[in-house]
Every structure is written in C-alpha cells, then in structure tokens.
Amino acid sequence: MKLVFCGTPEFAVPSLQAVVDAGHEVALVLTQPDRPAGRKLEIQVPPVKQLALALGLPVLQPEKLKTNAELRARLEAIAPDAIVVVAYGRIIPEWMLSLPRFGNINVHGSLLPKYRGAAPIQWAVANGETETGVTTMLLNAGLDTGDVLLSHSIPIGPSTTAEELYPQLSQIGAKLLVDTLSGLEQGTIQAQSQNDAEATLAPILTREDGRLVPTERTAEQAYNRWRGFYPWPGCWAIFRGKRFLVYALRPVVEGPSVAPGLFEVSGGELLLGAAENTLLALDEVQIEGKPRMSGTQFVRDFQVHSGERLD
C-alpha cells in the first residue's frame, strides 16, 4: 500500500519500521514538532522523526491539522491507500478520516473498548488489570470509538510495570499493524463495532494522579498505581511540609496494625498504614532537596518515628 504514517514517541517506532520492512510505500511521515524538554529545555527530536530521516522518508511536523490547507493539498496529491496513526498525539480531522480508501488505521495500546484515551497502558496497570493488549481500529470522530480490526492480548504480571509493558506492546502493535494492512488489502478482515457499554476511559495523566493517598486506597491499590504511573507522575506525598517521593514500595502481608496514613518503624523498615487495615513497605524514597535513599536509611537519617503522618 501507499501510506501516510502519523506517530511521535518511541512506542510508534517499531510500527514505522515494520511497515517499511513489509514493503509498503511510506509516502510521508507526520510527527509532532521538535520541542524543548527536561530541566535544561533542550530541543528534543521525536523518535519517529529520527527513524524516518534514517530511512530517507519525507517528514512534516505541522502544528495544526484541521485548517492546514497546505497539508491537505499534500495528502490529497499523495492519495494514500491508508493513513496509519500510532501515538501521534493529535486529533485527526474529518478531511483526513475520509481521504484514504482503507481509512485511518490506529494502533491502540489496550483491548478496546476498555481504556479509551491517552494513557491506556498506564491505567490498565494502575487499576490492577491482569490482561491487556493491542487493538488496531478504524479511526472515527469519537475518542477511540471506531470499529475494531484486530487485537492481541497478553497477561500483566502481578509486579509488571507500565514502563515494562511499553516496549512489549509496541512490538506486538507493529506486527498487528502489518497483519491488519495485509488483511484489509486481501479483504479478509471483518471490522467489528465496539460495545460502548463496556467502555472505560484512560484519561491523560496529571501530576495529581501520582499522589499517594493511603487513607483512601489499600496497599494493593497503592502498589498498582505505583506500577502504572512510574516514572511519571510517579508516587508522591507530603511529609513534614516537603514533597516526598516514593520510588519503590510493596504491600506487606503480615505486619503490625497501623492506622492509614501513619508511619510505623519496624525492624528498621519504613512501613505505612493504608486503607482497610493494609500495610505498605516504602523501600526507596526521597524527600525534597535530598538524594534518593532506602527506607531504612531514611528512618535513620531523618529520625522518623512511629506515628508520624504522611499527607
């Protein structure tokens, strides 16, 4: 097929490589503009752009799509068989949706209709799901509501993090995309509408999502959110008026009874009471302005006492 590929982060890189390796003609790559990032605000080039340039593919980085007459003329001149969208980070306008004969094909990191939205991998882990996967779908004007083409599921281990799932799902998505294009070309794929009643949302993450609220969540719920939201927005709270970051934690099956939100120092470990009489061990922490350290060292260096509160 003749394709236009839309994608930005590392998650989309295997998909671009896969369609090229499969012999498809990528007539144009659309990706987000280079932007400053990090504390030093250094200009970051999107991973998809880096690969596209290495492959000798033409690249555009438009700020806008909907009213971009120049881009529209370019795509209409290309007349792609399909537009592939993988973690592009832009809403696809109606004129792009209706342009190719095979439609706009999206690689989405969940088993639709579950986890529609910007952060499906993170929310699946954070909510304690034991299964996730990748779905290819036909984009429409809704939020991940288009017809499903193919899907592939994998288990989520009890200690697996979203960060660990990302590369695995990106590789699965790349293969699924190639299979989808082949199936569409051969007419062997039957698109299936989604059951909206089964839909759940995976909204874009905010810093507040990472807040550790032990008075409202059990140890297992807090652990799952840490697995889903590491490295960003991470897991944090307020201790002694300062920002307190948790880099490693785990539920404790047997231990003392501790009120939710209170610390317990036991055997050198830093324990934290959580909802429903559950208990967390904080194994690696950092308080604002100080280096990361083990929970044991934190207890020693900051003279943490049982009964102190984490806000």
PDB file of C-alpha atoms in Angstrom:
ATOM      1  CA  MET A   1       0.000   0.000   0.000  1.00  0.00           C
ATOM      2  CA  LYS A   2       0.875   3.653  -0.284  1.00  0.00           C
ATOM      3  CA  LEU A   3       0.769   5.003   3.270  1.00  0.00           C
ATOM      4  CA  VAL A   4       0.993   8.179   5.281  1.00  0.00           C
ATOM      5  CA  PHE A   5       2.356   7.403   8.760  1.00  0.00           C
ATOM      6  CA  CYS A   6       1.467   9.584  11.770  1.00  0.00           C
ATOM      7  CA  GLY A   7       3.364   8.963  15.016  1.00  0.00           C
ATOM      8  CA  THR A   8       5.633  10.616  17.546  1.00  0.00           C
ATOM      9  CA  PRO A   9       7.109   8.690  20.533  1.00  0.00           C
ATOM     10  CA  GLU A  10       9.196   5.553  20.883  1.00  0.00           C
ATOM     11  CA  PHE A  11       6.031   3.434  21.032  1.00  0.00           C
ATOM     12  CA  ALA A  12       5.386   4.200  17.340  1.00  0.00           C
ATOM     13  CA  VAL A  13       8.918   3.461  16.103  1.00  0.00           C
ATOM     14  CA  PRO A  14       8.527  -0.346  15.682  1.00  0.00           C
ATOM     15  CA  SER A  15       5.320   0.205  13.683  1.00  0.00           C
ATOM     16  CA  LEU A  16       7.038   2.544  11.216  1.00  0.00           C
ATOM     17  CA  GLN A  17       9.941   0.141  10.813  1.00  0.00           C
ATOM     18  CA  ALA A  18       7.547  -2.785  10.355  1.00  0.00           C
ATOM     19  CA  VAL A  19       5.515  -1.251   7.540  1.00  0.00           C
ATOM     20  CA  VAL A  20       8.706  -0.299   5.706  1.00  0.00           C
ATOM     21  CA  ASP A  21      10.135  -3.800   6.180  1.00  0.00           C
ATOM     22  CA  ALA A  22       6.853  -5.272   4.886  1.00  0.00           C
ATOM     23  CA  GLY A  23       7.331  -3.449   1.599  1.00  0.00           C
ATOM     24  CA  HIS A  24       4.729  -0.706   1.957  1.00  0.00           C
ATOM     25  CA  GLU A  25       5.476   2.691   0.479  1.00  0.00           C
ATOM     26  CA  VAL A  26       5.536   5.347   3.184  1.00  0.00           C
ATOM     27  CA  ALA A  27       4.992   8.473   1.126  1.00  0.00           C
ATOM     28  CA  LEU A  28       5.044  10.854   4.098  1.00  0.00           C
ATOM     29  CA  VAL A  29       5.621  10.793   7.857  1.00  0.00           C
ATOM     30  CA  LEU A  30       3.770  13.245  10.099  1.00  0.00           C
ATOM     31  CA  THR A  31       5.103  13.759  13.602  1.00  0.00           C
ATOM     32  CA  GLN A  32       4.915  16.369  16.340  1.00  0.00           C
ATOM     33  CA  PRO A  33       7.241  19.394  16.156  1.00  0.00           C
ATOM     34  CA  ASP A  34      10.616  19.334  17.899  1.00  0.00           C
ATOM     35  CA  ARG A  35      10.091  20.742  21.385  1.00  0.00           C
ATOM     36  CA  PRO A  36      12.178  21.731  24.424  1.00  0.00           C
ATOM     37  CA  ALA A  37      12.053  19.217  27.268  1.00  0.00           C
ATOM     38  CA  GLY A  38      13.745  18.472  30.565  1.00  0.00           C
ATOM     39  CA  ARG A  39      15.202  20.866  33.101  1.00  0.00           C
ATOM     40  CA  LYS A  40      17.605  22.323  30.574  1.00  0.00           C
ATOM     41  CA  LEU A  41      14.824  22.714  27.982  1.00  0.00           C
ATOM     42  CA  GLU A  42      16.945  21.125  25.312  1.00  0.00           C
ATOM     43  CA  ILE A  43      15.255  20.595  21.945  1.00  0.00           C
ATOM     44  CA  GLN A  44      14.044  17.000  21.625  1.00  0.00           C
ATOM     45  CA  VAL A  45      13.566  15.381  18.226  1.00  0.00           C
ATOM     46  CA  PRO A  46      10.662  12.886  18.190  1.00  0.00           C
ATOM     47  CA  PRO A  47      11.846   9.256  17.907  1.00  0.00           C
ATOM     48  CA  VAL A  48       9.625   8.704  14.856  1.00  0.00           C
ATOM     49  CA  LYS A  49      11.299  11.614  13.075  1.00  0.00           C
ATOM     50  CA  GLN A  50      14.729  10.197  13.877  1.00  0.00           C
ATOM     51  CA  LEU A  51      13.830   6.842  12.305  1.00  0.00           C
ATOM     52  CA  ALA A  52      12.082   8.422   9.327  1.00  0.00           C
ATOM     53  CA  LEU A  53      15.144  10.501   8.474  1.00  0.00           C
ATOM     54  CA  ALA A  54      17.384   7.460   8.883  1.00  0.00           C
ATOM     55  CA  LEU A  55      15.147   5.603   6.419  1.00  0.00           C
ATOM     56  CA  GLY A  56      15.180   8.507   3.973  1.00  0.00           C
ATOM     57  CA  LEU A  57      11.460   9.195   4.331  1.00  0.00           C
ATOM     58  CA  PRO A  58       9.939  12.668   3.906  1.00  0.00           C
ATOM     59  CA  VAL A  59       8.835  14.225   7.201  1.00  0.00           C
ATOM     60  CA  LEU A  60       6.420  17.031   8.080  1.00  0.00           C
ATOM     61  CA  GLN A  61       5.834  18.415  11.590  1.00  0.00           C
ATOM     62  CA  PRO A  62       2.688  20.541  11.330  1.00  0.00           C
ATOM     63  CA  GLU A  63       1.437  22.487  14.341  1.00  0.00           C
ATOM     64  CA  LYS A  64      -2.151  22.192  13.099  1.00  0.00           C
ATOM     65  CA  LEU A  65      -4.078  19.688  11.017  1.00  0.00           C
ATOM     66  CA  LYS A  66      -7.713  20.731  10.780  1.00  0.00           C
ATOM     67  CA  THR A  67      -7.261  24.035   8.939  1.00  0.00           C
ATOM     68  CA  ASN A  68      -3.909  23.275   7.311  1.00  0.00           C
ATOM     69  CA  ALA A  69      -4.639  23.825   3.610  1.00  0.00           C
ATOM     70  CA  GLU A  70      -1.049  23.114   2.559  1.00  0.00           C
ATOM     71  CA  LEU A  71      -1.024  19.762   4.350  1.00  0.00           C
ATOM     72  CA  ARG A  72      -4.412  18.858   2.916  1.00  0.00           C
ATOM     73  CA  ALA A  73      -3.226  19.550  -0.612  1.00  0.00           C
ATOM     74  CA  ARG A  74      -0.092  17.474   0.016  1.00  0.00           C
ATOM     75  CA  LEU A  75      -2.051  14.467   1.291  1.00  0.00           C
ATOM     76  CA  GLU A  76      -4.645  14.708  -1.459  1.00  0.00           C
ATOM     77  CA  ALA A  77      -1.832  14.691  -4.018  1.00  0.00           C
ATOM     78  CA  ILE A  78      -0.327  11.601  -2.387  1.00  0.00           C
ATOM     79  CA  ALA A  79      -3.753   9.870  -2.373  1.00  0.00           C
ATOM     80  CA  PRO A  80      -2.706   7.255   0.212  1.00  0.00           C
ATOM     81  CA  ASP A  81      -4.425   3.889   0.425  1.00  0.00           C
ATOM     82  CA  ALA A  82      -4.393   4.247   4.212  1.00  0.00           C
ATOM     83  CA  ILE A  83      -3.244   6.650   6.905  1.00  0.00           C
ATOM     84  CA  VAL A  84      -1.590   4.888   9.848  1.00  0.00           C
ATOM     85  CA  VAL A  85      -1.831   6.596  13.252  1.00  0.00           C
ATOM     86  CA  VAL A  86       0.296   5.351  16.167  1.00  0.00           C
ATOM     87  CA  ALA A  87       0.544   7.548  19.274  1.00  0.00           C
ATOM     88  CA  TYR A  88       0.616  10.682  17.144  1.00  0.00           C
ATOM     89  CA  GLY A  89      -0.800  12.979  19.819  1.00  0.00           C
ATOM     90  CA  ARG A  90      -3.107  14.908  17.507  1.00  0.00           C
ATOM     91  CA  ILE A  91      -6.843  14.701  16.798  1.00  0.00           C
ATOM     92  CA  ILE A  92      -7.297  13.567  13.195  1.00  0.00           C
ATOM     93  CA  PRO A  93      -9.695  15.942  11.368  1.00  0.00           C
ATOM     94  CA  GLU A  94     -12.634  14.763   9.303  1.00  0.00           C
ATOM     95  CA  TRP A  95     -10.969  15.529   5.987  1.00  0.00           C
ATOM     96  CA  MET A  96      -8.108  13.152   6.836  1.00  0.00           C
ATOM     97  CA  LEU A  97     -10.500  10.473   8.091  1.00  0.00           C
ATOM     98  CA  SER A  98     -12.356  10.411   4.777  1.00  0.00           C
ATOM     99  CA  LEU A  99      -9.329  10.693   2.478  1.00  0.00           C
ATOM    100  CA  PRO A 100      -7.887   7.142   2.096  1.00  0.00           C
ATOM    101  CA  ARG A 101      -9.864   4.230   0.699  1.00  0.00           C
ATOM    102  CA  PHE A 102      -8.884   1.944   3.613  1.00  0.00           C
ATOM    103  CA  GLY A 103      -9.380   4.671   6.208  1.00  0.00           C
ATOM    104  CA  ASN A 104      -7.207   5.791   9.111  1.00  0.00           C
ATOM    105  CA  ILE A 105      -5.813   2.775  10.961  1.00  0.00           C
ATOM    106  CA  ASN A 106      -4.877   3.279  14.590  1.00  0.00           C
ATOM    107  CA  VAL A 107      -2.659   1.081  16.778  1.00  0.00           C
ATOM    108  CA  HIS A 108      -4.033   1.427  20.323  1.00  0.00           C
ATOM    109  CA  GLY A 109      -2.382   0.015  23.458  1.00  0.00           C
ATOM    110  CA  SER A 110      -5.408  -1.654  25.042  1.00  0.00           C
ATOM    111  CA  LEU A 111      -8.133  -4.199  24.382  1.00  0.00           C
ATOM    112  CA  LEU A 112     -10.874  -1.876  23.179  1.00  0.00           C
ATOM    113  CA  PRO A 113     -13.426  -0.862  24.259  1.00  0.00           C
ATOM    114  CA  LYS A 114     -11.549  -0.928  27.577  1.00  0.00           C
ATOM    115  CA  TYR A 115      -9.242   2.010  28.210  1.00  0.00           C
ATOM    116  CA  ARG A 116     -10.123   4.511  25.549  1.00  0.00           C
ATOM    117  CA  GLY A 117      -7.950   7.590  25.819  1.00  0.00           C
ATOM    118  CA  ALA A 118      -4.419   8.917  26.053  1.00  0.00           C
ATOM    119  CA  ALA A 119      -2.890   6.603  28.696  1.00  0.00           C
ATOM    120  CA  PRO A 120      -4.339   3.092  28.223  1.00  0.00           C
ATOM    121  CA  ILE A 121      -1.242   1.155  29.276  1.00  0.00           C
ATOM    122  CA  GLN A 122      -0.755   3.116  32.492  1.00  0.00           C
ATOM    123  CA  TRP A 123      -4.389   2.944  33.588  1.00  0.00           C
ATOM    124  CA  ALA A 124      -4.708  -0.781  32.877  1.00  0.00           C
ATOM    125  CA  VAL A 125      -1.798  -1.473  35.237  1.00  0.00           C
ATOM    126  CA  ALA A 126      -2.888   1.136  37.787  1.00  0.00           C
ATOM    127  CA  ASN A 127      -6.334  -0.440  38.007  1.00  0.00           C
ATOM    128  CA  GLY A 128      -4.881  -3.878  38.687  1.00  0.00           C
ATOM    129  CA  GLU A 129      -5.867  -5.496  35.378  1.00  0.00           C
ATOM    130  CA  THR A 130      -4.369  -8.947  34.767  1.00  0.00           C
ATOM    131  CA  GLU A 131      -4.634  -8.685  30.977  1.00  0.00           C
ATOM    132  CA  THR A 132      -4.021  -6.042  28.343  1.00  0.00           C
ATOM    133  CA  GLY A 133      -3.033  -5.959  24.696  1.00  0.00           C
ATOM    134  CA  VAL A 134      -3.105  -4.036  21.446  1.00  0.00           C
ATOM    135  CA  THR A 135      -6.003  -3.274  19.120  1.00  0.00           C
ATOM    136  CA  THR A 136      -5.991  -1.993  15.560  1.00  0.00           C
ATOM    137  CA  MET A 137      -9.058   0.049  14.735  1.00  0.00           C
ATOM    138  CA  LEU A 138     -10.528   2.397  12.151  1.00  0.00           C
ATOM    139  CA  LEU A 139     -10.468   5.926  13.491  1.00  0.00           C
ATOM    140  CA  ASN A 140     -13.656   7.951  13.505  1.00  0.00           C
ATOM    141  CA  ALA A 141     -14.622  11.285  15.029  1.00  0.00           C
ATOM    142  CA  GLY A 142     -15.016   9.791  18.536  1.00  0.00           C
ATOM    143  CA  LEU A 143     -12.423   9.032  21.202  1.00  0.00           C
ATOM    144  CA  ASP A 144     -11.171   5.555  20.266  1.00  0.00           C
ATOM    145  CA  THR A 145     -14.718   4.522  19.323  1.00  0.00           C
ATOM    146  CA  GLY A 146     -14.068   3.228  15.793  1.00  0.00           C
ATOM    147  CA  ASP A 147     -14.551  -0.311  14.533  1.00  0.00           C
ATOM    148  CA  VAL A 148     -12.035  -2.888  15.746  1.00  0.00           C
ATOM    149  CA  LEU A 149      -9.958  -4.674  13.115  1.00  0.00           C
ATOM    150  CA  LEU A 150      -7.572  -6.995  15.007  1.00  0.00           C
ATOM    151  CA  SER A 151      -6.480  -7.437  18.623  1.00  0.00           C
ATOM    152  CA  HIS A 152      -3.863  -9.375  20.531  1.00  0.00           C
ATOM    153  CA  SER A 153      -3.914  -9.904  24.316  1.00  0.00           C
ATOM    154  CA  ILE A 154      -1.126 -10.586  26.812  1.00  0.00           C
ATOM    155  CA  PRO A 155      -1.124 -11.133  30.595  1.00  0.00           C
ATOM    156  CA  ILE A 156       0.013  -8.473  33.052  1.00  0.00           C
ATOM    157  CA  GLY A 157       2.166  -9.987  35.781  1.00  0.00           C
ATOM    158  CA  PRO A 158       1.480  -9.039  39.417  1.00  0.00           C
ATOM    159  CA  SER A 159       4.683  -6.983  39.589  1.00  0.00           C
ATOM    160  CA  THR A 160       4.829  -5.761  35.971  1.00  0.00           C
ATOM    161  CA  THR A 161       5.046  -2.000  35.476  1.00  0.00           C
ATOM    162  CA  ALA A 162       3.606   0.054  32.641  1.00  0.00           C
ATOM    163  CA  GLU A 163       7.169   1.019  31.733  1.00  0.00           C
ATOM    164  CA  GLU A 164       7.993  -2.663  31.195  1.00  0.00           C
ATOM    165  CA  LEU A 165       4.865  -3.220  29.092  1.00  0.00           C
ATOM    166  CA  TYR A 166       5.545  -0.345  26.694  1.00  0.00           C
ATOM    167  CA  PRO A 167       8.274  -1.963  24.553  1.00  0.00           C
ATOM    168  CA  GLN A 168       6.473  -5.318  24.576  1.00  0.00           C
ATOM    169  CA  LEU A 169       3.190  -3.803  23.395  1.00  0.00           C
ATOM    170  CA  SER A 170       4.914  -1.619  20.810  1.00  0.00           C
ATOM    171  CA  GLN A 171       6.418  -4.705  19.168  1.00  0.00           C
ATOM    172  CA  ILE A 172       3.082  -6.533  19.269  1.00  0.00           C
ATOM    173  CA  GLY A 173       1.403  -3.476  17.783  1.00  0.00           C
ATOM    174  CA  ALA A 174       3.896  -3.365  14.926  1.00  0.00           C
ATOM    175  CA  LYS A 175       3.175  -6.953  13.927  1.00  0.00           C
ATOM    176  CA  LEU A 176      -0.564  -6.462  14.356  1.00  0.00           C
ATOM    177  CA  LEU A 177      -0.414  -3.400  12.105  1.00  0.00           C
ATOM    178  CA  VAL A 178       1.297  -5.325   9.305  1.00  0.00           C
ATOM    179  CA  ASP A 179      -1.255  -8.136   9.660  1.00  0.00           C
ATOM    180  CA  THR A 180      -4.052  -5.562   9.575  1.00  0.00           C
ATOM    181  CA  LEU A 181      -2.807  -3.920   6.389  1.00  0.00           C
ATOM    182  CA  SER A 182      -2.467  -7.314   4.741  1.00  0.00           C
ATOM    183  CA  GLY A 183      -5.946  -8.352   5.835  1.00  0.00           C
ATOM    184  CA  LEU A 184      -7.514  -5.140   4.570  1.00  0.00           C
ATOM    185  CA  GLU A 185      -5.741  -5.468   1.247  1.00  0.00           C
ATOM    186  CA  GLN A 186      -6.895  -9.087   0.860  1.00  0.00           C
ATOM    187  CA  GLY A 187     -10.393  -8.436   2.178  1.00  0.00           C
ATOM    188  CA  THR A 188     -10.079 -10.999   4.969  1.00  0.00           C
ATOM    189  CA  ILE A 189     -10.749  -8.678   7.941  1.00  0.00           C
ATOM    190  CA  GLN A 190     -14.281  -8.080   9.168  1.00  0.00           C
ATOM    191  CA  ALA A 191     -14.451  -4.826  11.141  1.00  0.00           C
ATOM    192  CA  GLN A 192     -16.381  -5.172  14.405  1.00  0.00           C
ATOM    193  CA  SER A 193     -18.205  -2.319  16.125  1.00  0.00           C
ATOM    194  CA  GLN A 194     -17.369  -1.699  19.785  1.00  0.00           C
ATOM    195  CA  ASN A 195     -19.789  -2.223  22.645  1.00  0.00           C
ATOM    196  CA  ASP A 196     -19.920   1.235  24.197  1.00  0.00           C
ATOM    197  CA  ALA A 197     -21.483  -0.185  27.371  1.00  0.00           C
ATOM    198  CA  GLU A 198     -18.180  -1.944  28.124  1.00  0.00           C
ATOM    199  CA  ALA A 199     -16.025   1.135  27.581  1.00  0.00           C
ATOM    200  CA  THR A 200     -13.695   2.523  30.242  1.00  0.00           C
ATOM    201  CA  LEU A 201     -11.630   5.685  29.991  1.00  0.00           C
ATOM    202  CA  ALA A 202      -7.876   6.205  30.281  1.00  0.00           C
ATOM    203  CA  PRO A 203      -7.502   9.999  30.528  1.00  0.00           C
ATOM    204  CA  ILE A 204      -4.216  11.813  30.121  1.00  0.00           C
ATOM    205  CA  LEU A 205      -2.189  11.598  33.317  1.00  0.00           C
ATOM    206  CA  THR A 206      -1.800  14.554  35.650  1.00  0.00           C
ATOM    207  CA  ARG A 207       0.647  15.092  38.487  1.00  0.00           C
ATOM    208  CA  GLU A 208      -2.192  14.623  40.978  1.00  0.00           C
ATOM    209  CA  ASP A 209      -2.750  11.050  39.749  1.00  0.00           C
ATOM    210  CA  GLY A 210       0.568  10.108  41.352  1.00  0.00           C
ATOM    211  CA  ARG A 211      -0.407  11.270  44.817  1.00  0.00           C
ATOM    212  CA  LEU A 212      -0.217   8.505  47.416  1.00  0.00           C
ATOM    213  CA  VAL A 213      -3.444   8.631  49.423  1.00  0.00           C
ATOM    214  CA  PRO A 214      -3.151   5.793  51.959  1.00  0.00           C
ATOM    215  CA  THR A 215      -6.270   6.883  53.818  1.00  0.00           C
ATOM    216  CA  GLU A 216      -8.385   6.139  50.734  1.00  0.00           C
ATOM    217  CA  ARG A 217      -6.522   3.275  48.995  1.00  0.00           C
ATOM    218  CA  THR A 218      -5.462  -0.146  50.155  1.00  0.00           C
ATOM    219  CA  ALA A 219      -1.826  -1.216  49.989  1.00  0.00           C
ATOM    220  CA  GLU A 220      -2.571  -3.261  46.857  1.00  0.00           C
ATOM    221  CA  GLN A 221      -4.318  -0.336  45.165  1.00  0.00           C
ATOM    222  CA  ALA A 222      -1.420   1.995  46.003  1.00  0.00           C
ATOM    223  CA  TYR A 223       1.074  -0.556  44.678  1.00  0.00           C
ATOM    224  CA  ASN A 224      -0.856  -0.975  41.429  1.00  0.00           C
ATOM    225  CA  ARG A 225      -0.950   2.778  40.890  1.00  0.00           C
ATOM    226  CA  TRP A 226       2.792   2.950  41.506  1.00  0.00           C
ATOM    227  CA  ARG A 227       3.288   0.203  38.877  1.00  0.00           C
ATOM    228  CA  GLY A 228       1.118   2.084  36.418  1.00  0.00           C
ATOM    229  CA  PHE A 229       2.399   5.606  36.991  1.00  0.00           C
ATOM    230  CA  TYR A 230       6.161   5.065  37.210  1.00  0.00           C
ATOM    231  CA  PRO A 231       8.208   7.024  36.148  1.00  0.00           C
ATOM    232  CA  TRP A 232       5.605   9.800  35.640  1.00  0.00           C
ATOM    233  CA  PRO A 233       3.712  11.098  37.519  1.00  0.00           C
ATOM    234  CA  GLY A 234       5.345   8.655  39.919  1.00  0.00           C
ATOM    235  CA  CYS A 235       4.253   8.230  43.528  1.00  0.00           C
ATOM    236  CA  TRP A 236       4.440  11.147  45.935  1.00  0.00           C
ATOM    237  CA  ALA A 237       3.036  12.677  49.106  1.00  0.00           C
ATOM    238  CA  ILE A 238       3.896  15.426  51.613  1.00  0.00           C
ATOM    239  CA  PHE A 239       5.993  14.719  54.721  1.00  0.00           C
ATOM    240  CA  ARG A 240       6.986  17.368  57.244  1.00  0.00           C
ATOM    241  CA  GLY A 241       5.784  20.005  54.795  1.00  0.00           C
ATOM    242  CA  LYS A 242       8.024  18.843  51.968  1.00  0.00           C
ATOM    243  CA  ARG A 243       7.454  16.818  48.818  1.00  0.00           C
ATOM    244  CA  PHE A 244       8.118  13.136  49.490  1.00  0.00           C
ATOM    245  CA  LEU A 245       8.756  10.791  46.555  1.00  0.00           C
ATOM    246  CA  VAL A 246       8.420   7.003  46.669  1.00  0.00           C
ATOM    247  CA  TYR A 247      10.484   5.071  44.110  1.00  0.00           C
ATOM    248  CA  ALA A 248       9.871   1.559  45.415  1.00  0.00           C
ATOM    249  CA  LEU A 249       7.118   0.164  47.602  1.00  0.00           C
ATOM    250  CA  ARG A 250       5.322  -3.124  48.199  1.00  0.00           C
ATOM    251  CA  PRO A 251       2.350  -4.461  50.125  1.00  0.00           C
ATOM    252  CA  VAL A 252       3.198  -6.228  53.386  1.00  0.00           C
ATOM    253  CA  VAL A 253       1.109  -9.323  54.023  1.00  0.00           C
ATOM    254  CA  GLU A 254       1.915  -9.727  57.703  1.00  0.00           C
ATOM    255  CA  GLY A 255       2.818  -6.875  59.992  1.00  0.00           C
ATOM    256  CA  PRO A 256       1.614  -4.568  62.744  1.00  0.00           C
ATOM    257  CA  SER A 257      -1.764  -2.870  62.629  1.00  0.00           C
ATOM    258  CA  VAL A 258      -1.164   0.735  61.597  1.00  0.00           C
ATOM    259  CA  ALA A 259      -3.741   3.472  61.055  1.00  0.00           C
ATOM    260  CA  PRO A 260      -3.989   4.701  57.438  1.00  0.00           C
ATOM    261  CA  GLY A 261      -1.509   7.480  56.686  1.00  0.00           C
ATOM    262  CA  LEU A 262       0.714   6.854  59.706  1.00  0.00           C
ATOM    263  CA  PHE A 263       4.298   5.620  59.623  1.00  0.00           C
ATOM    264  CA  GLU A 264       5.474   2.621  61.597  1.00  0.00           C
ATOM    265  CA  VAL A 265       9.171   1.925  62.076  1.00  0.00           C
ATOM    266  CA  SER A 266       9.575  -1.822  62.497  1.00  0.00           C
ATOM    267  CA  GLY A 267      12.808  -3.784  62.256  1.00  0.00           C
ATOM    268  CA  GLY A 268      14.441  -0.836  60.544  1.00  0.00           C
ATOM    269  CA  GLU A 269      11.814  -0.821  57.798  1.00  0.00           C
ATOM    270  CA  LEU A 270       9.684   2.192  56.937  1.00  0.00           C
ATOM    271  CA  LEU A 271       6.080   0.974  56.976  1.00  0.00           C
ATOM    272  CA  LEU A 272       2.955   2.953  56.131  1.00  0.00           C
ATOM    273  CA  GLY A 273      -0.614   2.164  57.121  1.00  0.00           C
ATOM    274  CA  ALA A 274      -3.156   2.078  54.288  1.00  0.00           C
ATOM    275  CA  ALA A 275      -6.915   1.693  53.968  1.00  0.00           C
ATOM    276  CA  GLU A 276      -8.767  -1.432  55.153  1.00  0.00           C
ATOM    277  CA  ASN A 277      -6.057  -2.323  57.671  1.00  0.00           C
ATOM    278  CA  THR A 278      -3.409  -2.946  54.985  1.00  0.00           C
ATOM    279  CA  LEU A 279       0.265  -2.095  55.114  1.00  0.00           C
ATOM    280  CA  LEU A 280       2.951  -0.813  52.747  1.00  0.00           C
ATOM    281  CA  ALA A 281       6.729  -1.029  52.971  1.00  0.00           C
ATOM    282  CA  LEU A 282       8.468   2.009  51.460  1.00  0.00           C
ATOM    283  CA  ASP A 283      11.755   0.606  50.183  1.00  0.00           C
ATOM    284  CA  GLU A 284      13.214   3.601  48.325  1.00  0.00           C
ATOM    285  CA  VAL A 285      12.261   7.221  48.973  1.00  0.00           C
ATOM    286  CA  GLN A 286      13.396  10.801  48.553  1.00  0.00           C
ATOM    287  CA  ILE A 287      12.448  13.973  50.349  1.00  0.00           C
ATOM    288  CA  GLU A 288      12.615  17.309  48.580  1.00  0.00           C
ATOM    289  CA  GLY A 289      16.172  18.624  48.284  1.00  0.00           C
ATOM    290  CA  LYS A 290      17.835  15.364  49.368  1.00  0.00           C
ATOM    291  CA  PRO A 291      19.142  12.302  47.466  1.00  0.00           C
ATOM    292  CA  ARG A 292      17.228   9.070  46.964  1.00  0.00           C
ATOM    293  CA  MET A 293      17.807   6.508  49.671  1.00  0.00           C
ATOM    294  CA  SER A 294      16.465   3.291  51.126  1.00  0.00           C
ATOM    295  CA  GLY A 295      13.572   3.460  53.551  1.00  0.00           C
ATOM    296  CA  THR A 296      15.873   2.136  56.243  1.00  0.00           C
ATOM    297  CA  GLN A 297      18.398   4.920  55.676  1.00  0.00           C
ATOM    298  CA  PHE A 298      15.622   7.499  55.590  1.00  0.00           C
ATOM    299  CA  VAL A 299      14.405   6.347  59.003  1.00  0.00           C
ATOM    300  CA  ARG A 300      17.940   6.661  60.351  1.00  0.00           C
ATOM    301  CA  ASP A 301      18.933   9.952  58.700  1.00  0.00           C
ATOM    302  CA  PHE A 302      15.686  11.786  59.414  1.00  0.00           C
ATOM    303  CA  GLN A 303      14.888  10.123  62.751  1.00  0.00           C
ATOM    304  CA  VAL A 304      11.437   9.073  61.618  1.00  0.00           C
ATOM    305  CA  HIS A 305       9.227   7.887  64.487  1.00  0.00           C
ATOM    306  CA  SER A 306       6.228   5.595  64.534  1.00  0.00           C
ATOM    307  CA  GLY A 307       3.019   7.600  64.494  1.00  0.00           C
ATOM    308  CA  GLU A 308       4.232  10.398  62.214  1.00  0.00           C
ATOM    309  CA  ARG A 309       1.765  11.225  59.466  1.00  0.00           C
ATOM    310  CA  LEU A 310       2.217  11.242  55.676  1.00  0.00           C
ATOM    311  CA  ASP A 311      -0.046  13.790  53.992  1.00  0.00           C
TER     312      ASP A 311
END
